mmCIF file of N, CA, C and O in Angstrom:
data_model
loop_
_atom_site.group_PDB
_atom_site.id
_atom_site.type_symbol
_atom_site.label_atom_id
_atom_site.label_comp_id
_atom_site.label_asym_id
_atom_site.label_seq_id
_atom_site.Cartn_x
_atom_site.Cartn_y
_atom_site.Cartn_z
ATOM 1 N N ALA A 1219 122.415 69.560 152.731
ATOM 2 C CA ALA A 1219 121.236 70.130 152.106
ATOM 3 C C ALA A 1219 121.217 71.642 152.294
ATOM 4 O O ALA A 1219 120.734 72.347 151.409
ATOM 5 N N ASP A 1220 121.744 72.106 153.480
ATOM 6 C CA ASP A 1220 121.768 73.549 153.704
ATOM 7 C C ASP A 1220 122.636 74.251 152.652
ATOM 8 O O ASP A 1220 122.302 75.336 152.189
ATOM 9 N N GLY A 1221 123.734 73.620 152.278
ATOM 10 C CA GLY A 1221 124.629 74.195 151.270
ATOM 11 C C GLY A 1221 123.934 74.292 149.919
ATOM 12 O O GLY A 1221 124.140 75.236 149.158
ATOM 13 N N LYS A 1222 123.128 73.289 149.607
ATOM 14 C CA LYS A 1222 122.416 73.277 148.343
ATOM 15 C C LYS A 1222 121.385 74.405 148.311
ATOM 16 O O LYS A 1222 121.224 75.109 147.304
ATOM 17 N N VAL A 1223 120.699 74.602 149.433
ATOM 18 C CA VAL A 1223 119.692 75.659 149.536
ATOM 19 C C VAL A 1223 120.365 77.016 149.422
ATOM 20 O O VAL A 1223 119.875 77.910 148.718
ATOM 21 N N GLU A 1224 121.512 77.178 150.064
ATOM 22 C CA GLU A 1224 122.231 78.446 150.003
ATOM 23 C C GLU A 1224 122.673 78.750 148.567
ATOM 24 O O GLU A 1224 122.594 79.882 148.094
ATOM 25 N N ARG A 1225 123.160 77.705 147.879
ATOM 26 C CA ARG A 1225 123.573 77.900 146.482
ATOM 27 C C ARG A 1225 122.373 78.286 145.613
ATOM 28 O O ARG A 1225 122.464 79.167 144.758
ATOM 29 N N LEU A 1226 121.247 77.632 145.829
ATOM 30 C CA LEU A 1226 120.034 77.953 145.079
ATOM 31 C C LEU A 1226 119.573 79.380 145.392
ATOM 32 O O LEU A 1226 119.170 80.126 144.493
ATOM 33 N N GLU A 1227 119.636 79.766 146.687
ATOM 34 C CA GLU A 1227 119.261 81.132 147.064
ATOM 35 C C GLU A 1227 120.206 82.146 146.436
ATOM 36 O O GLU A 1227 119.783 83.224 145.980
ATOM 37 N N ALA A 1228 121.502 81.828 146.381
ATOM 38 C CA ALA A 1228 122.491 82.728 145.776
ATOM 39 C C ALA A 1228 122.210 82.871 144.278
ATOM 40 O O ALA A 1228 122.264 83.972 143.710
ATOM 41 N N LYS A 1229 121.901 81.728 143.605
ATOM 42 C CA LYS A 1229 121.574 81.781 142.180
ATOM 43 C C LYS A 1229 120.312 82.597 141.951
ATOM 44 O O LYS A 1229 120.224 83.373 140.999
ATOM 45 N N MET A 1230 119.331 82.397 142.859
ATOM 46 C CA MET A 1230 118.077 83.161 142.758
ATOM 47 C C MET A 1230 118.367 84.658 142.913
ATOM 48 O O MET A 1230 117.829 85.473 142.171
ATOM 49 N N ALA A 1231 119.220 84.994 143.880
ATOM 50 C CA ALA A 1231 119.561 86.394 144.107
ATOM 51 C C ALA A 1231 120.267 86.964 142.877
ATOM 52 O O ALA A 1231 119.999 88.102 142.455
ATOM 53 N N MET A 1232 121.146 86.183 142.248
ATOM 54 C CA MET A 1232 121.838 86.635 141.037
ATOM 55 C C MET A 1232 120.830 86.824 139.891
ATOM 56 O O MET A 1232 120.900 87.803 139.137
ATOM 57 N N LEU A 1233 119.908 85.892 139.763
ATOM 58 C CA LEU A 1233 118.893 86.001 138.719
ATOM 59 C C LEU A 1233 117.998 87.224 138.940
ATOM 60 O O LEU A 1233 117.676 87.948 137.994
ATOM 61 N N VAL A 1234 117.611 87.457 140.201
ATOM 62 C CA VAL A 1234 116.789 88.622 140.517
ATOM 63 C C VAL A 1234 117.567 89.906 140.187
ATOM 64 O O VAL A 1234 117.031 90.840 139.580
ATOM 65 N N ALA A 1235 118.850 89.956 140.555
ATOM 66 C CA ALA A 1235 119.677 91.130 140.265
ATOM 67 C C ALA A 1235 119.815 91.307 138.752
ATOM 68 O O ALA A 1235 119.722 92.435 138.230
ATOM 69 N N ALA A 1236 120.015 90.196 138.025
ATOM 70 C CA ALA A 1236 120.140 90.271 136.568
ATOM 71 C C ALA A 1236 118.828 90.771 135.955
ATOM 72 O O ALA A 1236 118.832 91.581 135.019
ATOM 73 N N LEU A 1237 117.702 90.298 136.467
ATOM 74 C CA LEU A 1237 116.399 90.750 135.969
ATOM 75 C C LEU A 1237 116.190 92.234 136.246
ATOM 76 O O LEU A 1237 115.687 92.966 135.387
ATOM 77 N N LYS A 1238 116.610 92.685 137.448
ATOM 78 C CA LYS A 1238 116.488 94.108 137.773
ATOM 79 C C LYS A 1238 117.354 94.939 136.828
ATOM 80 O O LYS A 1238 116.922 95.994 136.341
ATOM 81 N N ASN A 1239 118.585 94.483 136.544
ATOM 82 C CA ASN A 1239 119.465 95.197 135.605
ATOM 83 C C ASN A 1239 118.851 95.222 134.206
ATOM 84 O O ASN A 1239 118.882 96.247 133.519
ATOM 85 N N LEU A 1240 118.309 94.073 133.800
ATOM 86 C CA LEU A 1240 117.674 93.979 132.495
ATOM 87 C C LEU A 1240 116.478 94.924 132.409
ATOM 88 O O LEU A 1240 116.285 95.620 131.403
ATOM 89 N N LYS A 1241 115.690 94.985 133.460
ATOM 90 C CA LYS A 1241 114.532 95.887 133.499
ATOM 91 C C LYS A 1241 114.993 97.342 133.406
ATOM 92 O O LYS A 1241 114.415 98.142 132.669
ATOM 93 N N ALA A 1242 116.051 97.693 134.154
ATOM 94 C CA ALA A 1242 116.575 99.063 134.122
ATOM 95 C C ALA A 1242 117.104 99.391 132.726
ATOM 96 O O ALA A 1242 116.856 100.479 132.189
ATOM 97 N N ASP A 1243 117.837 98.428 132.127
ATOM 98 C CA ASP A 1243 118.349 98.647 130.765
ATOM 99 C C ASP A 1243 117.195 98.821 129.773
ATOM 100 O O ASP A 1243 117.247 99.680 128.886
ATOM 101 N N SER A 1244 116.169 98.001 129.922
ATOM 102 C CA SER A 1244 115.011 98.099 129.030
ATOM 103 C C SER A 1244 114.321 99.444 129.198
ATOM 104 O O SER A 1244 113.911 100.072 128.207
ATOM 105 N N GLN A 1245 114.206 99.900 130.440
ATOM 106 C CA GLN A 1245 113.575 101.192 130.705
ATOM 107 C C GLN A 1245 114.375 102.317 130.056
ATOM 108 O O GLN A 1245 113.817 103.211 129.429
ATOM 109 N N CYS A 1246 115.704 102.269 130.176
ATOM 110 C CA CYS A 1246 116.563 103.286 129.550
ATOM 111 C C CYS A 1246 116.396 103.249 128.028
ATOM 112 O O CYS A 1246 116.315 104.299 127.379
ATOM 113 N N ALA A 1247 116.358 102.045 127.474
ATOM 114 C CA ALA A 1247 116.203 101.914 126.024
ATOM 115 C C ALA A 1247 114.859 102.478 125.580
ATOM 116 O O ALA A 1247 114.768 103.178 124.565
ATOM 117 N N LEU A 1248 113.810 102.228 126.331
ATOM 118 C CA LEU A 1248 112.488 102.768 126.006
ATOM 119 C C LEU A 1248 112.476 104.287 126.089
ATOM 120 O O LEU A 1248 111.887 104.957 125.240
ATOM 121 N N GLU A 1249 113.128 104.831 127.100
ATOM 122 C CA GLU A 1249 113.187 106.282 127.243
ATOM 123 C C GLU A 1249 113.957 106.909 126.080
ATOM 124 O O GLU A 1249 113.560 107.951 125.545
ATOM 125 N N ARG A 1250 115.086 106.272 125.673
ATOM 126 C CA ARG A 1250 115.843 106.783 124.521
ATOM 127 C C ARG A 1250 114.982 106.716 123.253
ATOM 128 O O ARG A 1250 114.968 107.649 122.453
ATOM 129 N N LYS A 1251 114.259 105.607 123.088
ATOM 130 C CA LYS A 1251 113.398 105.450 121.923
ATOM 131 C C LYS A 1251 112.309 106.526 121.919
ATOM 132 O O LYS A 1251 112.047 107.157 120.893
ATOM 133 N N ASP A 1252 111.679 106.737 123.082
ATOM 134 C CA ASP A 1252 110.644 107.776 123.176
ATOM 135 C C ASP A 1252 111.213 109.157 122.856
ATOM 136 O O ASP A 1252 110.580 109.958 122.173
ATOM 137 N N SER A 1253 112.420 109.414 123.340
ATOM 138 C CA SER A 1253 113.073 110.693 123.081
ATOM 139 C C SER A 1253 113.357 110.854 121.584
ATOM 140 O O SER A 1253 113.145 111.922 121.009
ATOM 141 N N MET A 1254 113.820 109.779 120.951
ATOM 142 C CA MET A 1254 114.088 109.823 119.510
ATOM 143 C C MET A 1254 112.799 110.043 118.729
ATOM 144 O O MET A 1254 112.764 110.823 117.776
ATOM 145 N N ILE A 1255 111.739 109.368 119.137
ATOM 146 C CA ILE A 1255 110.446 109.530 118.465
ATOM 147 C C ILE A 1255 109.972 110.971 118.610
ATOM 148 O O ILE A 1255 109.518 111.592 117.642
ATOM 149 N N GLN A 1256 110.094 111.505 119.828
ATOM 150 C CA GLN A 1256 109.691 112.897 120.065
ATOM 151 C C GLN A 1256 110.490 113.848 119.180
ATOM 152 O O GLN A 1256 109.937 114.755 118.558
ATOM 153 N N GLY A 1257 111.799 113.620 119.111
ATOM 154 C CA GLY A 1257 112.648 114.464 118.264
ATOM 155 C C GLY A 1257 112.259 114.352 116.797
ATOM 156 O O GLY A 1257 112.212 115.351 116.078
ATOM 157 N N THR A 1258 111.949 113.136 116.357
ATOM 158 C CA THR A 1258 111.534 112.927 114.966
ATOM 159 C C THR A 1258 110.205 113.622 114.697
ATOM 160 O O THR A 1258 110.035 114.264 113.649
ATOM 161 N N GLU A 1259 109.277 113.513 115.628
ATOM 162 C CA GLU A 1259 107.981 114.174 115.452
ATOM 163 C C GLU A 1259 108.147 115.695 115.397
ATOM 164 O O GLU A 1259 107.519 116.367 114.577
ATOM 165 N N GLU A 1260 109.002 116.228 116.254
ATOM 166 C CA GLU A 1260 109.255 117.673 116.238
ATOM 167 C C GLU A 1260 109.897 118.103 114.921
ATOM 168 O O GLU A 1260 109.535 119.128 114.351
ATOM 169 N N GLU A 1261 110.839 117.296 114.426
ATOM 170 C CA GLU A 1261 111.494 117.605 113.151
ATOM 171 C C GLU A 1261 110.481 117.536 112.008
ATOM 172 O O GLU A 1261 110.475 118.396 111.121
ATOM 173 N N LEU A 1262 109.604 116.540 112.029
ATOM 174 C CA LEU A 1262 108.568 116.432 110.993
ATOM 175 C C LEU A 1262 107.640 117.639 111.029
ATOM 176 O O LEU A 1262 107.281 118.186 109.973
ATOM 177 N N GLU A 1263 107.264 118.055 112.210
ATOM 178 C CA GLU A 1263 106.379 119.218 112.335
ATOM 179 C C GLU A 1263 107.078 120.484 111.825
ATOM 180 O O GLU A 1263 106.486 121.298 111.126
ATOM 181 N N ARG A 1264 108.370 120.613 112.145
ATOM 182 C CA ARG A 1264 109.144 121.758 111.660
ATOM 183 C C ARG A 1264 109.198 121.732 110.130
ATOM 184 O O ARG A 1264 108.990 122.753 109.472
ATOM 185 N N GLN A 1265 109.431 120.553 109.567
ATOM 186 C CA GLN A 1265 109.499 120.434 108.110
ATOM 187 C C GLN A 1265 108.134 120.699 107.470
ATOM 188 O O GLN A 1265 108.060 121.313 106.399
ATOM 189 N N ARG A 1266 107.057 120.256 108.124
ATOM 190 C CA ARG A 1266 105.717 120.544 107.601
ATOM 191 C C ARG A 1266 105.468 122.053 107.579
ATOM 192 O O ARG A 1266 104.950 122.592 106.607
ATOM 193 N N SER A 1267 105.837 122.710 108.667
ATOM 194 C CA SER A 1267 105.658 124.166 108.740
ATOM 195 C C SER A 1267 106.479 124.864 107.664
ATOM 196 O O SER A 1267 106.008 125.789 107.009
ATOM 197 N N GLU A 1268 107.708 124.417 107.497
ATOM 198 C CA GLU A 1268 108.588 125.006 106.484
ATOM 199 C C GLU A 1268 108.011 124.774 105.080
ATOM 200 O O GLU A 1268 108.006 125.686 104.247
ATOM 201 N N ALA A 1269 107.505 123.574 104.832
ATOM 202 C CA ALA A 1269 106.911 123.270 103.528
ATOM 203 C C ALA A 1269 105.681 124.140 103.277
ATOM 204 O O ALA A 1269 105.480 124.646 102.170
ATOM 205 N N GLN A 1270 104.871 124.332 104.310
ATOM 206 C CA GLN A 1270 103.679 125.182 104.163
ATOM 207 C C GLN A 1270 104.093 126.626 103.858
ATOM 208 O O GLN A 1270 103.510 127.267 102.996
ATOM 209 N N ALA A 1271 105.116 127.115 104.554
ATOM 210 C CA ALA A 1271 105.597 128.472 104.299
ATOM 211 C C ALA A 1271 106.113 128.592 102.866
ATOM 212 O O ALA A 1271 105.859 129.593 102.186
ATOM 213 N N LEU A 1272 106.812 127.565 102.389
ATOM 214 C CA LEU A 1272 107.321 127.589 101.020
ATOM 215 C C LEU A 1272 106.178 127.547 100.006
ATOM 216 O O LEU A 1272 106.227 128.238 98.982
ATOM 217 N N ARG A 1273 105.133 126.761 100.299
ATOM 218 C CA ARG A 1273 103.966 126.720 99.403
ATOM 219 C C ARG A 1273 103.309 128.096 99.331
ATOM 220 O O ARG A 1273 102.930 128.567 98.254
ATOM 221 N N GLU A 1274 103.176 128.739 100.485
ATOM 222 C CA GLU A 1274 102.561 130.066 100.519
ATOM 223 C C GLU A 1274 103.419 131.082 99.764
ATOM 224 O O GLU A 1274 102.900 131.925 99.021
ATOM 225 N N GLU A 1275 104.730 131.000 99.948
ATOM 226 C CA GLU A 1275 105.636 131.911 99.242
ATOM 227 C C GLU A 1275 105.559 131.672 97.732
ATOM 228 O O GLU A 1275 105.527 132.624 96.942
ATOM 229 N N ALA A 1276 105.515 130.401 97.328
ATOM 230 C CA ALA A 1276 105.412 130.075 95.901
ATOM 231 C C ALA A 1276 104.108 130.615 95.320
ATOM 232 O O ALA A 1276 104.100 131.156 94.207
ATOM 233 N N ALA A 1277 103.020 130.496 96.065
ATOM 234 C CA ALA A 1277 101.729 131.013 95.584
ATOM 235 C C ALA A 1277 101.789 132.535 95.421
ATOM 236 O O ALA A 1277 101.298 133.081 94.430
ATOM 237 N N ALA A 1278 102.411 133.211 96.390
ATOM 238 C CA ALA A 1278 102.534 134.674 96.311
ATOM 239 C C ALA A 1278 103.405 135.071 95.113
ATOM 240 O O ALA A 1278 103.076 136.005 94.375
ATOM 241 N N LEU A 1279 104.494 134.348 94.895
ATOM 242 C CA LEU A 1279 105.371 134.649 93.761
ATOM 243 C C LEU A 1279 104.657 134.377 92.434
ATOM 244 O O LEU A 1279 104.802 135.142 91.480
ATOM 245 N N ARG A 1280 103.872 133.301 92.385
ATOM 246 C CA ARG A 1280 103.106 132.989 91.176
ATOM 247 C C ARG A 1280 102.111 134.107 90.880
ATOM 248 O O ARG A 1280 101.952 134.545 89.737
ATOM 249 N N GLU A 1281 101.474 134.604 91.935
ATOM 250 C CA GLU A 1281 100.509 135.701 91.775
ATOM 251 C C GLU A 1281 101.218 136.964 91.275
ATOM 252 O O GLU A 1281 100.713 137.650 90.375
ATOM 253 N N GLN A 1282 102.389 137.263 91.836
ATOM 254 C CA GLN A 1282 103.158 138.427 91.377
ATOM 255 C C GLN A 1282 103.544 138.279 89.907
ATOM 256 O O GLN A 1282 103.461 139.230 89.130
ATOM 257 N N LEU A 1283 103.975 137.074 89.546
ATOM 258 C CA LEU A 1283 104.365 136.819 88.162
ATOM 259 C C LEU A 1283 103.176 137.029 87.225
ATOM 260 O O LEU A 1283 103.311 137.686 86.181
ATOM 261 N N GLU A 1284 102.016 136.501 87.605
ATOM 262 C CA GLU A 1284 100.823 136.672 86.777
ATOM 263 C C GLU A 1284 100.455 138.148 86.655
ATOM 264 O O GLU A 1284 100.105 138.616 85.565
ATOM 265 N N ASP A 1285 100.554 138.901 87.763
ATOM 266 C CA ASP A 1285 100.273 140.343 87.724
ATOM 267 C C ASP A 1285 101.240 141.055 86.777
ATOM 268 O O ASP A 1285 100.832 141.896 85.975
ATOM 269 N N ARG A 1286 102.511 140.723 86.876
ATOM 270 C CA ARG A 1286 103.512 141.378 86.023
ATOM 271 C C ARG A 1286 103.323 141.002 84.560
ATOM 272 O O ARG A 1286 103.494 141.845 83.674
ATOM 273 N N GLN A 1287 102.959 139.738 84.307
ATOM 274 C CA GLN A 1287 102.706 139.344 82.926
ATOM 275 C C GLN A 1287 101.499 140.098 82.369
ATOM 276 O O GLN A 1287 101.517 140.540 81.216
ATOM 277 N N ARG A 1288 100.481 140.246 83.194
ATOM 278 C CA ARG A 1288 99.290 140.992 82.768
ATOM 279 C C ARG A 1288 99.657 142.451 82.489
ATOM 280 O O ARG A 1288 99.275 143.016 81.466
ATOM 281 N N MET A 1289 100.442 143.042 83.395
ATOM 282 C CA MET A 1289 100.851 144.436 83.212
ATOM 283 C C MET A 1289 101.714 144.589 81.957
ATOM 284 O O MET A 1289 101.566 145.558 81.202
ATOM 285 N N LEU A 1290 102.598 143.620 81.721
ATOM 286 C CA LEU A 1290 103.442 143.655 80.532
ATOM 287 C C LEU A 1290 102.578 143.570 79.276
ATOM 288 O O LEU A 1290 102.787 144.316 78.319
ATOM 289 N N HIS A 1291 101.591 142.683 79.305
ATOM 290 C CA HIS A 1291 100.686 142.547 78.161
ATOM 291 C C HIS A 1291 99.919 143.851 77.933
ATOM 292 O O HIS A 1291 99.809 144.337 76.795
ATOM 293 N N GLU A 1292 99.413 144.421 79.023
ATOM 294 C CA GLU A 1292 98.682 145.687 78.907
ATOM 295 C C GLU A 1292 99.606 146.790 78.395
ATOM 296 O O GLU A 1292 99.205 147.614 77.570
ATOM 297 N N GLY A 1293 100.858 146.798 78.862
ATOM 298 C CA GLY A 1293 101.833 147.786 78.404
ATOM 299 C C GLY A 1293 102.132 147.610 76.925
ATOM 300 O O GLY A 1293 102.271 148.591 76.182
ATOM 301 N N SER A 1294 102.214 146.352 76.472
ATOM 302 C CA SER A 1294 102.450 146.088 75.055
ATOM 303 C C SER A 1294 101.279 146.578 74.219
ATOM 304 O O SER A 1294 101.470 147.158 73.143
ATOM 305 N N GLU A 1295 100.079 146.329 74.716
ATOM 306 C CA GLU A 1295 98.873 146.803 74.011
ATOM 307 C C GLU A 1295 98.896 148.333 73.909
ATOM 308 O O GLU A 1295 98.627 148.893 72.852
ATOM 309 N N GLU A 1296 99.223 148.985 75.013
ATOM 310 C CA GLU A 1296 99.261 150.454 75.030
ATOM 311 C C GLU A 1296 100.355 150.969 74.092
ATOM 312 O O GLU A 1296 100.148 151.929 73.346
ATOM 313 N N ALA A 1297 101.518 150.321 74.101
ATOM 314 C CA ALA A 1297 102.617 150.737 73.231
ATOM 315 C C ALA A 1297 102.205 150.579 71.767
ATOM 316 O O ALA A 1297 102.490 151.460 70.940
ATOM 317 N N ARG A 1298 101.553 149.485 71.428
ATOM 318 C CA ARG A 1298 101.108 149.279 70.052
ATOM 319 C C ARG A 1298 100.111 150.358 69.649
ATOM 320 O O ARG A 1298 100.181 150.924 68.553
ATOM 321 N N SER A 1299 99.193 150.665 70.556
ATOM 322 C CA SER A 1299 98.193 151.695 70.284
ATOM 323 C C SER A 1299 98.866 153.065 70.080
ATOM 324 O O SER A 1299 98.518 153.799 69.157
ATOM 325 N N LEU A 1300 99.850 153.375 70.937
ATOM 326 C CA LEU A 1300 100.569 154.647 70.794
ATOM 327 C C LEU A 1300 101.341 154.695 69.479
ATOM 328 O O LEU A 1300 101.388 155.735 68.810
ATOM 329 N N LYS A 1301 101.947 153.592 69.099
ATOM 330 C CA LYS A 1301 102.695 153.545 67.846
ATOM 331 C C LYS A 1301 101.756 153.782 66.665
ATOM 332 O O LYS A 1301 102.078 154.548 65.742
ATOM 333 N N GLU A 1302 100.586 153.114 66.699
ATOM 334 C CA GLU A 1302 99.615 153.303 65.620
ATOM 335 C C GLU A 1302 99.160 154.759 65.560
ATOM 336 O O GLU A 1302 99.048 155.342 64.474
ATOM 337 N N GLY A 1303 98.902 155.364 66.714
ATOM 338 C CA GLY A 1303 98.511 156.769 66.766
ATOM 339 C C GLY A 1303 99.608 157.662 66.222
ATOM 340 O O GLY A 1303 99.351 158.620 65.474
ATOM 341 N N SER A 1304 100.850 157.353 66.574
ATOM 342 C CA SER A 1304 101.994 158.127 66.097
ATOM 343 C C SER A 1304 102.112 158.017 64.577
ATOM 344 O O SER A 1304 102.380 159.012 63.894
ATOM 345 N N GLU A 1305 101.918 156.820 64.051
ATOM 346 C CA GLU A 1305 101.983 156.634 62.598
ATOM 347 C C GLU A 1305 100.874 157.411 61.894
ATOM 348 O O GLU A 1305 101.105 158.017 60.841
ATOM 349 N N ARG A 1306 99.673 157.419 62.480
ATOM 350 C CA ARG A 1306 98.571 158.195 61.895
ATOM 351 C C ARG A 1306 98.906 159.690 61.888
ATOM 352 O O ARG A 1306 98.688 160.384 60.894
ATOM 353 N N LEU A 1307 99.444 160.165 63.019
ATOM 354 C CA LEU A 1307 99.819 161.588 63.087
ATOM 355 C C LEU A 1307 100.904 161.923 62.072
ATOM 356 O O LEU A 1307 100.860 162.974 61.428
ATOM 357 N N GLU A 1308 101.869 161.017 61.927
ATOM 358 C CA GLU A 1308 102.946 161.243 60.966
ATOM 359 C C GLU A 1308 102.374 161.350 59.546
ATOM 360 O O GLU A 1308 102.763 162.242 58.773
ATOM 361 N N LYS A 1309 101.421 160.467 59.221
ATOM 362 C CA LYS A 1309 100.787 160.517 57.897
ATOM 363 C C LYS A 1309 100.012 161.822 57.719
ATOM 364 O O LYS A 1309 100.026 162.426 56.632
ATOM 365 N N GLN A 1310 99.350 162.271 58.789
ATOM 366 C CA GLN A 1310 98.601 163.529 58.715
ATOM 367 C C GLN A 1310 99.555 164.705 58.504
ATOM 368 O O GLN A 1310 99.271 165.627 57.727
ATOM 369 N N VAL A 1311 100.709 164.684 59.194
ATOM 370 C CA VAL A 1311 101.696 165.755 59.039
ATOM 371 C C VAL A 1311 102.225 165.762 57.607
ATOM 372 O O VAL A 1311 102.358 166.822 56.973
ATOM 373 N N ILE A 1312 102.506 164.571 57.080
ATOM 374 C CA ILE A 1312 102.988 164.482 55.693
ATOM 375 C C ILE A 1312 101.919 165.012 54.741
ATOM 376 O O ILE A 1312 102.214 165.788 53.816
ATOM 377 N N ALA A 1313 100.667 164.614 54.978
ATOM 378 C CA ALA A 1313 99.572 165.077 54.119
ATOM 379 C C ALA A 1313 99.418 166.590 54.213
ATOM 380 O O ALA A 1313 99.223 167.271 53.197
ATOM 381 N N LEU A 1314 99.514 167.152 55.433
ATOM 382 C CA LEU A 1314 99.423 168.602 55.593
ATOM 383 C C LEU A 1314 100.576 169.300 54.883
ATOM 384 O O LEU A 1314 100.405 170.355 54.260
ATOM 385 N N GLY A 1315 101.748 168.702 54.972
ATOM 386 C CA GLY A 1315 102.912 169.278 54.270
ATOM 387 C C GLY A 1315 102.676 169.278 52.769
ATOM 388 O O GLY A 1315 103.016 170.247 52.078
ATOM 389 N N GLU A 1316 102.127 168.200 52.247
ATOM 390 C CA GLU A 1316 101.803 168.120 50.820
ATOM 391 C C GLU A 1316 100.773 169.177 50.445
ATOM 392 O O GLU A 1316 100.911 169.862 49.422
ATOM 393 N N ASP A 1317 99.721 169.276 51.313
ATOM 394 C CA ASP A 1317 98.681 170.281 51.065
ATOM 395 C C ASP A 1317 99.286 171.691 51.056
ATOM 396 O O ASP A 1317 98.958 172.504 50.206
ATOM 397 N N ALA A 1318 100.186 171.957 51.988
ATOM 398 C CA ALA A 1318 100.822 173.283 52.062
ATOM 399 C C ALA A 1318 101.689 173.525 50.828
ATOM 400 O O ALA A 1318 101.696 174.633 50.274
ATOM 401 N N ARG A 1319 102.420 172.512 50.383
ATOM 402 C CA ARG A 1319 103.263 172.649 49.191
ATOM 403 C C ARG A 1319 102.393 172.941 47.962
ATOM 404 O O ARG A 1319 102.700 173.835 47.162
ATOM 405 N N LEU A 1320 101.285 172.191 47.852
ATOM 406 C CA LEU A 1320 100.378 172.404 46.725
ATOM 407 C C LEU A 1320 99.780 173.803 46.767
ATOM 408 O O LEU A 1320 99.650 174.465 45.743
ATOM 409 N N ALA A 1321 99.409 174.237 47.979
ATOM 410 C CA ALA A 1321 98.812 175.578 48.110
ATOM 411 C C ALA A 1321 99.834 176.635 47.721
ATOM 412 O O ALA A 1321 99.482 177.633 47.069
ATOM 413 N N ARG A 1322 101.112 176.466 48.123
ATOM 414 C CA ARG A 1322 102.168 177.414 47.739
ATOM 415 C C ARG A 1322 102.355 177.417 46.230
ATOM 416 O O ARG A 1322 102.512 178.464 45.598
ATOM 417 N N ASP A 1323 102.365 176.208 45.659
ATOM 418 C CA ASP A 1323 102.548 176.111 44.209
ATOM 419 C C ASP A 1323 101.431 176.810 43.459
ATOM 420 O O ASP A 1323 101.676 177.498 42.465
ATOM 421 N N GLU A 1324 100.205 176.634 43.965
ATOM 422 C CA GLU A 1324 99.056 177.277 43.293
ATOM 423 C C GLU A 1324 99.111 178.794 43.481
ATOM 424 O O GLU A 1324 98.695 179.537 42.618
ATOM 425 N N ALA A 1325 99.590 179.234 44.659
ATOM 426 C CA ALA A 1325 99.652 180.661 44.944
ATOM 427 C C ALA A 1325 100.706 181.345 44.099
ATOM 428 O O ALA A 1325 100.627 182.543 43.844
ATOM 429 N N SER A 1326 101.706 180.630 43.648
ATOM 430 C CA SER A 1326 102.759 181.302 42.883
ATOM 431 C C SER A 1326 102.537 181.229 41.422
ATOM 432 O O SER A 1326 101.864 181.303 40.634
#
């Protein structure tokens, strides 16, 4: 009977050792999982920050584009106005030239 008890105690000791190893392995696996989760959370936060920076940059670029389009439109309006003024002046110069020619003709 003593031999049977010793064998049972030895099996118990092996089971306890196996359970301790299993617990240690489980603890290591949990720590690796926690580390991976932490790394993933940090990467997500980095990507969120990067996305926010890109959104802000896109908004600034959109604003610049709108400003430049407005300035281009205003420049086109000014150019059209200057062209119309130039055409009016050209017509006035032609009319003055005609008036001068007529005055010369009448004077001679």
